[in-house]
Amino acid sequence: QGHIEVRNFALSYETIDGAVEAVTDTQIHVEPGEFVSIIGPSGCGKSTLLNAVAGFLEPTSGVVTVDGNAVTGPSAERGMVFQQYSLFPWKTVRENVEFGLKMRGMPKFERARAARTLLGLAGLEAFENHYPERLSGGMKQRVGIVRALATGPKVLLLDEPFGALDAQTRIIMQQILTNMWQRLKISVLFVTHDIDEAIFLSDRVYCMTARPGSIKAEIKIPLERP
Ligand code: ADP
Ligand code: ADP
């Protein structure tokens, strides 16, 4: 479960100056449980492609499917994490995660315990009663990932999630994401412009050319994970 297929994909934005071709002639796939990254220079269309998989944008041509079903809009089966994750500021860390559990239809009496379990995966146990404003950027993004996972998605989509973090925090977050992915056996599609990050995290890396972006190479990572 969690098989993503993108075929003959193109997407143009309609603007007052005419159509802006952002992505052209693109095929990608993510196998169930696979961790795949897309790298490429700024503006090449990575976010555009990811947002189409999320269901926020409709392709101009081509098709996006998850487990054989065409993507026609956002869904809890596709969790999304943005660079600037907007947590609910009036909710505590645990309540933010419980919101995701509610979306998935979990009854109220089960939510607190399930939220604590998920928070534990990200080393956030001690912060469950904190409000987001009291957290560092790295901690906020941990909560953002946990909240995206709380809806029980089959695939997790991340758009430069660590782009705003300092180098040291980034490395810690990469390790945490790897641990969560290994435990949850979820499919991941990860967008970054950082080749080192992509190679550290991924089973496979797609390289996108400058705009209009299209996949021109694929790197299989042979490294054994620790
Ligand atoms: P990346 O994520 O690789 O930085 P994007 O997908 O954000 O690239 O953008 C791809 C191209 O599409 C860029 O040239 C960008 O300026 C353009 N673009 C993105 N969003 C819009 C939009 N809403 N309207 C018009 N052009 C856009
Ligand atoms: P990223 O961090 O992915 O490169 P940007 O900072 O380029 O994103 O874009 C941020 C937002 O602005 C996105 O929602 C994108 O769709 C929009 N955007 C980017 N380029 C354009 C553009 N040329 N015209 C209109 N909107 C754009």
mmCIF file of N, CA, C and O in Angstrom, residues 133-203:
data_model
loop_
_atom_site.group_PDB
_atom_site.id
_atom_site.type_symbol
_atom_site.label_atom_id
_atom_site.label_comp_id
_atom_site.label_asym_id
_atom_site.label_seq_id
_atom_site.Cartn_x
_atom_site.Cartn_y
_atom_site.Cartn_z
ATOM 1 N N GLU A 133 4.548 28.001 20.054
ATOM 2 C CA GLU A 133 5.416 29.187 20.099
ATOM 3 C C GLU A 133 6.623 28.995 21.014
ATOM 4 O O GLU A 133 7.635 29.662 20.842
ATOM 5 N N ARG A 134 6.509 28.069 21.957
ATOM 6 C CA ARG A 134 7.630 27.836 22.880
ATOM 7 C C ARG A 134 8.666 26.875 22.296
ATOM 8 O O ARG A 134 9.693 26.623 22.929
ATOM 9 N N LEU A 135 8.403 26.319 21.129
ATOM 10 C CA LEU A 135 9.304 25.314 20.559
ATOM 11 C C LEU A 135 10.278 25.929 19.564
ATOM 12 O O LEU A 135 9.950 26.899 18.874
ATOM 13 N N SER A 136 11.456 25.309 19.446
ATOM 14 C CA SER A 136 12.418 25.698 18.412
ATOM 15 C C SER A 136 11.900 25.257 17.045
ATOM 16 O O SER A 136 10.949 24.468 16.949
ATOM 17 N N GLY A 137 12.538 25.740 15.986
ATOM 18 C CA GLY A 137 12.124 25.373 14.630
ATOM 19 C C GLY A 137 12.142 23.870 14.405
ATOM 20 O O GLY A 137 11.219 23.305 13.819
ATOM 21 N N GLY A 138 13.212 23.221 14.877
ATOM 22 C CA GLY A 138 13.321 21.770 14.690
ATOM 23 C C GLY A 138 12.203 21.032 15.417
ATOM 24 O O GLY A 138 11.611 20.089 14.876
ATOM 25 N N MET A 139 11.910 21.484 16.623
ATOM 26 C CA MET A 139 10.841 20.851 17.411
ATOM 27 C C MET A 139 9.488 21.053 16.743
ATOM 28 O O MET A 139 8.661 20.138 16.683
ATOM 29 N N LYS A 140 9.259 22.262 16.222
ATOM 30 C CA LYS A 140 7.985 22.521 15.522
ATOM 31 C C LYS A 140 7.834 21.566 14.345
ATOM 32 O O LYS A 140 6.753 21.047 14.084
ATOM 33 N N GLN A 141 8.938 21.370 13.624
ATOM 34 C CA GLN A 141 8.840 20.526 12.433
ATOM 35 C C GLN A 141 8.647 19.059 12.833
ATOM 36 O O GLN A 141 7.964 18.316 12.124
ATOM 37 N N ARG A 142 9.205 18.649 13.976
ATOM 38 C CA ARG A 142 8.921 17.291 14.460
ATOM 39 C C ARG A 142 7.430 17.134 14.695
ATOM 40 O O ARG A 142 6.834 16.118 14.336
ATOM 41 N N VAL A 143 6.818 18.147 15.327
ATOM 42 C CA VAL A 143 5.383 18.082 15.585
ATOM 43 C C VAL A 143 4.622 18.079 14.249
ATOM 44 O O VAL A 143 3.639 17.345 14.089
ATOM 45 N N GLY A 144 5.093 18.871 13.299
ATOM 46 C CA GLY A 144 4.455 18.918 11.981
ATOM 47 C C GLY A 144 4.434 17.549 11.318
ATOM 48 O O GLY A 144 3.417 17.143 10.745
ATOM 49 N N ILE A 145 5.552 16.830 11.405
ATOM 50 C CA ILE A 145 5.622 15.496 10.807
ATOM 51 C C ILE A 145 4.700 14.538 11.555
ATOM 52 O O ILE A 145 3.945 13.777 10.945
ATOM 53 N N VAL A 146 4.744 14.612 12.874
ATOM 54 C CA VAL A 146 3.894 13.715 13.673
ATOM 55 C C VAL A 146 2.423 13.987 13.378
ATOM 56 O O VAL A 146 1.616 13.065 13.245
ATOM 57 N N ARG A 147 2.069 15.264 13.248
ATOM 58 C CA ARG A 147 0.664 15.563 12.961
ATOM 59 C C ARG A 147 0.251 15.041 11.580
ATOM 60 O O ARG A 147 -0.855 14.520 11.406
ATOM 61 N N ALA A 148 1.147 15.153 10.600
ATOM 62 C CA ALA A 148 0.833 14.612 9.269
ATOM 63 C C ALA A 148 0.671 13.097 9.336
ATOM 64 O O ALA A 148 -0.165 12.528 8.638
ATOM 65 N N LEU A 149 1.458 12.444 10.185
ATOM 66 C CA LEU A 149 1.367 10.985 10.309
ATOM 67 C C LEU A 149 0.123 10.552 11.079
ATOM 68 O O LEU A 149 -0.362 9.433 10.907
ATOM 69 N N ALA A 150 -0.398 11.446 11.912
ATOM 70 C CA ALA A 150 -1.525 11.086 12.783
ATOM 71 C C ALA A 150 -2.791 10.778 11.995
ATOM 72 O O ALA A 150 -3.657 10.048 12.475
ATOM 73 N N THR A 151 -2.908 11.322 10.801
ATOM 74 C CA THR A 151 -4.109 11.035 10.005
ATOM 75 C C THR A 151 -4.057 9.628 9.394
ATOM 76 O O THR A 151 -4.984 9.221 8.710
ATOM 77 N N GLY A 152 -2.947 8.919 9.616
ATOM 78 C CA GLY A 152 -2.832 7.548 9.111
ATOM 79 C C GLY A 152 -2.618 7.481 7.612
ATOM 80 O O GLY A 152 -3.229 6.651 6.937
ATOM 81 N N PRO A 153 -1.754 8.344 7.047
ATOM 82 C CA PRO A 153 -1.590 8.371 5.597
ATOM 83 C C PRO A 153 -0.872 7.136 5.073
ATOM 84 O O PRO A 153 -0.100 6.507 5.796
ATOM 85 N N LYS A 154 -1.135 6.811 3.802
ATOM 86 C CA LYS A 154 -0.390 5.742 3.139
ATOM 87 C C LYS A 154 0.912 6.279 2.577
ATOM 88 O O LYS A 154 1.860 5.537 2.364
ATOM 89 N N VAL A 155 0.917 7.579 2.269
ATOM 90 C CA VAL A 155 2.140 8.198 1.755
ATOM 91 C C VAL A 155 2.359 9.516 2.487
ATOM 92 O O VAL A 155 1.412 10.218 2.838
ATOM 93 N N LEU A 156 3.635 9.815 2.725
ATOM 94 C CA LEU A 156 4.007 11.066 3.374
ATOM 95 C C LEU A 156 4.777 11.908 2.358
ATOM 96 O O LEU A 156 5.741 11.431 1.751
ATOM 97 N N LEU A 157 4.311 13.149 2.160
ATOM 98 C CA LEU A 157 4.912 14.060 1.186
ATOM 99 C C LEU A 157 5.547 15.207 1.949
ATOM 100 O O LEU A 157 4.898 15.810 2.808
ATOM 101 N N LEU A 158 6.826 15.495 1.670
ATOM 102 C CA LEU A 158 7.512 16.551 2.413
ATOM 103 C C LEU A 158 8.193 17.512 1.443
ATOM 104 O O LEU A 158 8.947 17.084 0.566
ATOM 105 N N ASP A 159 7.896 18.810 1.612
ATOM 106 C CA ASP A 159 8.426 19.829 0.712
ATOM 107 C C ASP A 159 9.481 20.669 1.444
ATOM 108 O O ASP A 159 9.120 21.546 2.226
ATOM 109 N N GLU A 160 10.751 20.357 1.232
ATOM 110 C CA GLU A 160 11.861 21.062 1.900
ATOM 111 C C GLU A 160 11.591 21.226 3.394
ATOM 112 O O GLU A 160 11.709 22.337 3.932
ATOM 113 N N PRO A 161 11.253 20.131 4.084
ATOM 114 C CA PRO A 161 10.798 20.301 5.464
ATOM 115 C C PRO A 161 11.868 20.860 6.398
ATOM 116 O O PRO A 161 11.541 21.467 7.405
ATOM 117 N N PHE A 162 13.159 20.653 6.031
ATOM 118 C CA PHE A 162 14.227 21.086 6.927
ATOM 119 C C PHE A 162 14.968 22.304 6.377
ATOM 120 O O PHE A 162 16.043 22.672 6.864
ATOM 121 N N GLY A 163 14.393 22.935 5.355
ATOM 122 C CA GLY A 163 15.057 24.038 4.669
ATOM 123 C C GLY A 163 15.300 25.256 5.546
ATOM 124 O O GLY A 163 16.218 26.026 5.285
ATOM 125 N N ALA A 164 14.491 25.425 6.588
ATOM 126 C CA ALA A 164 14.622 26.617 7.432
ATOM 127 C C ALA A 164 15.473 26.339 8.676
ATOM 128 O O ALA A 164 15.626 27.211 9.522
ATOM 129 N N LEU A 165 16.028 25.121 8.774
ATOM 130 C CA LEU A 165 16.734 24.743 10.003
ATOM 131 C C LEU A 165 18.244 24.875 9.835
ATOM 132 O O LEU A 165 18.775 24.741 8.734
ATOM 133 N N ASP A 166 18.945 25.089 10.948
ATOM 134 C CA ASP A 166 20.403 25.156 10.886
ATOM 135 C C ASP A 166 20.966 23.754 10.626
ATOM 136 O O ASP A 166 20.285 22.748 10.815
ATOM 137 N N ALA A 167 22.227 23.709 10.203
ATOM 138 C CA ALA A 167 22.828 22.465 9.710
ATOM 139 C C ALA A 167 22.770 21.338 10.736
ATOM 140 O O ALA A 167 22.460 20.192 10.402
ATOM 141 N N GLN A 168 23.029 21.668 11.992
ATOM 142 C CA GLN A 168 23.079 20.624 13.010
ATOM 143 C C GLN A 168 21.683 20.054 13.285
ATOM 144 O O GLN A 168 21.506 18.836 13.369
ATOM 145 N N THR A 169 20.699 20.943 13.393
ATOM 146 C CA THR A 169 19.323 20.503 13.618
ATOM 147 C C THR A 169 18.832 19.667 12.445
ATOM 148 O O THR A 169 18.121 18.671 12.607
ATOM 149 N N ARG A 170 19.243 20.066 11.256
ATOM 150 C CA ARG A 170 18.872 19.346 10.046
ATOM 151 C C ARG A 170 19.298 17.896 10.112
ATOM 152 O O ARG A 170 18.536 16.984 9.767
ATOM 153 N N ILE A 171 20.519 17.659 10.558
ATOM 154 C CA ILE A 171 21.045 16.296 10.624
ATOM 155 C C ILE A 171 20.262 15.480 11.650
ATOM 156 O O ILE A 171 19.918 14.316 11.408
ATOM 157 N N ILE A 172 19.923 16.099 12.767
ATOM 158 C CA ILE A 172 19.120 15.405 13.784
ATOM 159 C C ILE A 172 17.748 15.047 13.205
ATOM 160 O O ILE A 172 17.250 13.936 13.370
ATOM 161 N N MET A 173 17.157 16.000 12.478
ATOM 162 C CA MET A 173 15.824 15.772 11.904
ATOM 163 C C MET A 173 15.859 14.666 10.848
ATOM 164 O O MET A 173 14.921 13.886 10.728
ATOM 165 N N GLN A 174 16.938 14.622 10.081
ATOM 166 C CA GLN A 174 17.074 13.568 9.065
ATOM 167 C C GLN A 174 17.083 12.196 9.738
ATOM 168 O O GLN A 174 16.445 11.253 9.269
ATOM 169 N N GLN A 175 17.789 12.105 10.873
ATOM 170 C CA GLN A 175 17.869 10.841 11.606
ATOM 171 C C GLN A 175 16.492 10.463 12.158
ATOM 172 O O GLN A 175 16.071 9.306 12.063
ATOM 173 N N ILE A 176 15.784 11.450 12.695
ATOM 174 C CA ILE A 176 14.456 11.188 13.258
ATOM 175 C C ILE A 176 13.488 10.725 12.168
ATOM 176 O O ILE A 176 12.735 9.764 12.341
ATOM 177 N N LEU A 177 13.544 11.403 11.016
ATOM 178 C CA LEU A 177 12.654 11.018 9.921
ATOM 179 C C LEU A 177 12.957 9.593 9.448
ATOM 180 O O LEU A 177 12.044 8.795 9.201
ATOM 181 N N THR A 178 14.248 9.265 9.340
ATOM 182 C CA THR A 178 14.641 7.907 8.951
ATOM 183 C C THR A 178 14.093 6.881 9.937
ATOM 184 O O THR A 178 13.530 5.852 9.540
ATOM 185 N N ASN A 179 14.224 7.167 11.230
ATOM 186 C CA ASN A 179 13.726 6.232 12.246
ATOM 187 C C ASN A 179 12.218 6.036 12.118
ATOM 188 O O ASN A 179 11.724 4.905 12.192
ATOM 189 N N MET A 180 11.504 7.144 11.914
ATOM 190 C CA MET A 180 10.043 7.046 11.828
ATOM 191 C C MET A 180 9.640 6.259 10.586
ATOM 192 O O MET A 180 8.729 5.432 10.626
ATOM 193 N N TRP A 181 10.327 6.521 9.497
ATOM 194 C CA TRP A 181 10.009 5.828 8.250
ATOM 195 C C TRP A 181 10.250 4.328 8.389
ATOM 196 O O TRP A 181 9.450 3.506 7.934
ATOM 197 N N GLN A 182 11.346 3.949 9.040
ATOM 198 C CA GLN A 182 11.655 2.527 9.205
ATOM 199 C C GLN A 182 10.616 1.845 10.094
ATOM 200 O O GLN A 182 10.222 0.715 9.838
ATOM 201 N N ARG A 183 10.150 2.561 11.121
ATOM 202 C CA ARG A 183 9.166 1.974 12.030
ATOM 203 C C ARG A 183 7.793 1.858 11.394
ATOM 204 O O ARG A 183 7.084 0.894 11.600
ATOM 205 N N LEU A 184 7.406 2.907 10.648
ATOM 206 C CA LEU A 184 6.027 2.965 10.152
ATOM 207 C C LEU A 184 5.859 2.302 8.791
ATOM 208 O O LEU A 184 4.750 2.064 8.354
ATOM 209 N N LYS A 185 6.965 2.026 8.093
ATOM 210 C CA LYS A 185 6.932 1.366 6.779
ATOM 211 C C LYS A 185 5.977 2.080 5.824
ATOM 212 O O LYS A 185 5.149 1.471 5.162
ATOM 213 N N ILE A 186 6.122 3.400 5.769
ATOM 214 C CA ILE A 186 5.251 4.233 4.957
ATOM 215 C C ILE A 186 6.036 4.670 3.711
ATOM 216 O O ILE A 186 7.265 4.727 3.753
ATOM 217 N N SER A 187 5.329 4.943 2.610
ATOM 218 C CA SER A 187 6.007 5.476 1.416
ATOM 219 C C SER A 187 6.259 6.962 1.607
ATOM 220 O O SER A 187 5.395 7.670 2.114
ATOM 221 N N VAL A 188 7.438 7.418 1.177
ATOM 222 C CA VAL A 188 7.777 8.829 1.356
ATOM 223 C C VAL A 188 8.245 9.421 0.027
ATOM 224 O O VAL A 188 9.044 8.812 -0.686
ATOM 225 N N LEU A 189 7.715 10.606 -0.286
ATOM 226 C CA LEU A 189 8.221 11.395 -1.408
ATOM 227 C C LEU A 189 8.682 12.725 -0.829
ATOM 228 O O LEU A 189 7.902 13.462 -0.208
ATOM 229 N N PHE A 190 9.992 13.005 -1.004
ATOM 230 C CA PHE A 190 10.674 14.063 -0.261
ATOM 231 C C PHE A 190 11.321 15.020 -1.251
ATOM 232 O O PHE A 190 12.105 14.601 -2.104
ATOM 233 N N VAL A 191 11.008 16.299 -1.149
ATOM 234 C CA VAL A 191 11.584 17.302 -2.044
ATOM 235 C C VAL A 191 12.659 18.093 -1.309
ATOM 236 O O VAL A 191 12.448 18.556 -0.189
ATOM 237 N N THR A 192 13.831 18.218 -1.951
ATOM 238 C CA THR A 192 14.909 18.996 -1.360
ATOM 239 C C THR A 192 15.821 19.512 -2.478
ATOM 240 O O THR A 192 15.823 18.963 -3.574
ATOM 241 N N HIS A 193 16.581 20.577 -2.189
ATOM 242 C CA HIS A 193 17.608 20.949 -3.163
ATOM 243 C C HIS A 193 18.990 20.516 -2.669
ATOM 244 O O HIS A 193 20.002 20.820 -3.283
ATOM 245 N N ASP A 194 19.003 19.736 -1.565
ATOM 246 C CA ASP A 194 20.253 19.342 -0.913
ATOM 247 C C ASP A 194 20.568 17.880 -1.269
ATOM 248 O O ASP A 194 19.942 16.956 -0.758
ATOM 249 N N ILE A 195 21.549 17.687 -2.133
ATOM 250 C CA ILE A 195 21.889 16.337 -2.611
ATOM 251 C C ILE A 195 22.352 15.434 -1.470
ATOM 252 O O ILE A 195 22.020 14.258 -1.426
ATOM 253 N N ASP A 196 23.101 15.998 -0.512
ATOM 254 C CA ASP A 196 23.567 15.167 0.610
ATOM 255 C C ASP A 196 22.389 14.639 1.420
ATOM 256 O O ASP A 196 22.359 13.480 1.827
ATOM 257 N N GLU A 197 21.427 15.535 1.649
ATOM 258 C CA GLU A 197 20.232 15.148 2.392
ATOM 259 C C GLU A 197 19.479 14.042 1.649
ATOM 260 O O GLU A 197 19.071 13.040 2.236
ATOM 261 N N ALA A 198 19.328 14.219 0.329
ATOM 262 C CA ALA A 198 18.598 13.229 -0.476
ATOM 263 C C ALA A 198 19.297 11.874 -0.419
ATOM 264 O O ALA A 198 18.652 10.838 -0.243
ATOM 265 N N ILE A 199 20.615 11.871 -0.535
ATOM 266 C CA ILE A 199 21.350 10.598 -0.541
ATOM 267 C C ILE A 199 21.302 9.940 0.828
ATOM 268 O O ILE A 199 21.138 8.730 0.948
ATOM 269 N N PHE A 200 21.394 10.740 1.876
ATOM 270 C CA PHE A 200 21.337 10.177 3.237
ATOM 271 C C PHE A 200 19.994 9.491 3.485
ATOM 272 O O PHE A 200 19.935 8.408 4.068
ATOM 273 N N LEU A 201 18.910 10.130 3.027
ATOM 274 C CA LEU A 201 17.572 9.673 3.406
ATOM 275 C C LEU A 201 17.011 8.560 2.516
ATOM 276 O O LEU A 201 16.210 7.760 2.987
ATOM 277 N N SER A 202 17.401 8.541 1.238
ATOM 278 C CA SER A 202 16.547 7.887 0.240
ATOM 279 C C SER A 202 17.003 6.515 -0.216
ATOM 280 O O SER A 202 18.179 6.175 -0.145
ATOM 281 N N ASP A 203 16.033 5.767 -0.748
ATOM 282 C CA ASP A 203 16.326 4.571 -1.528
ATOM 283 C C ASP A 203 16.670 4.952 -2.956
ATOM 284 O O ASP A 203 17.457 4.284 -3.620
#
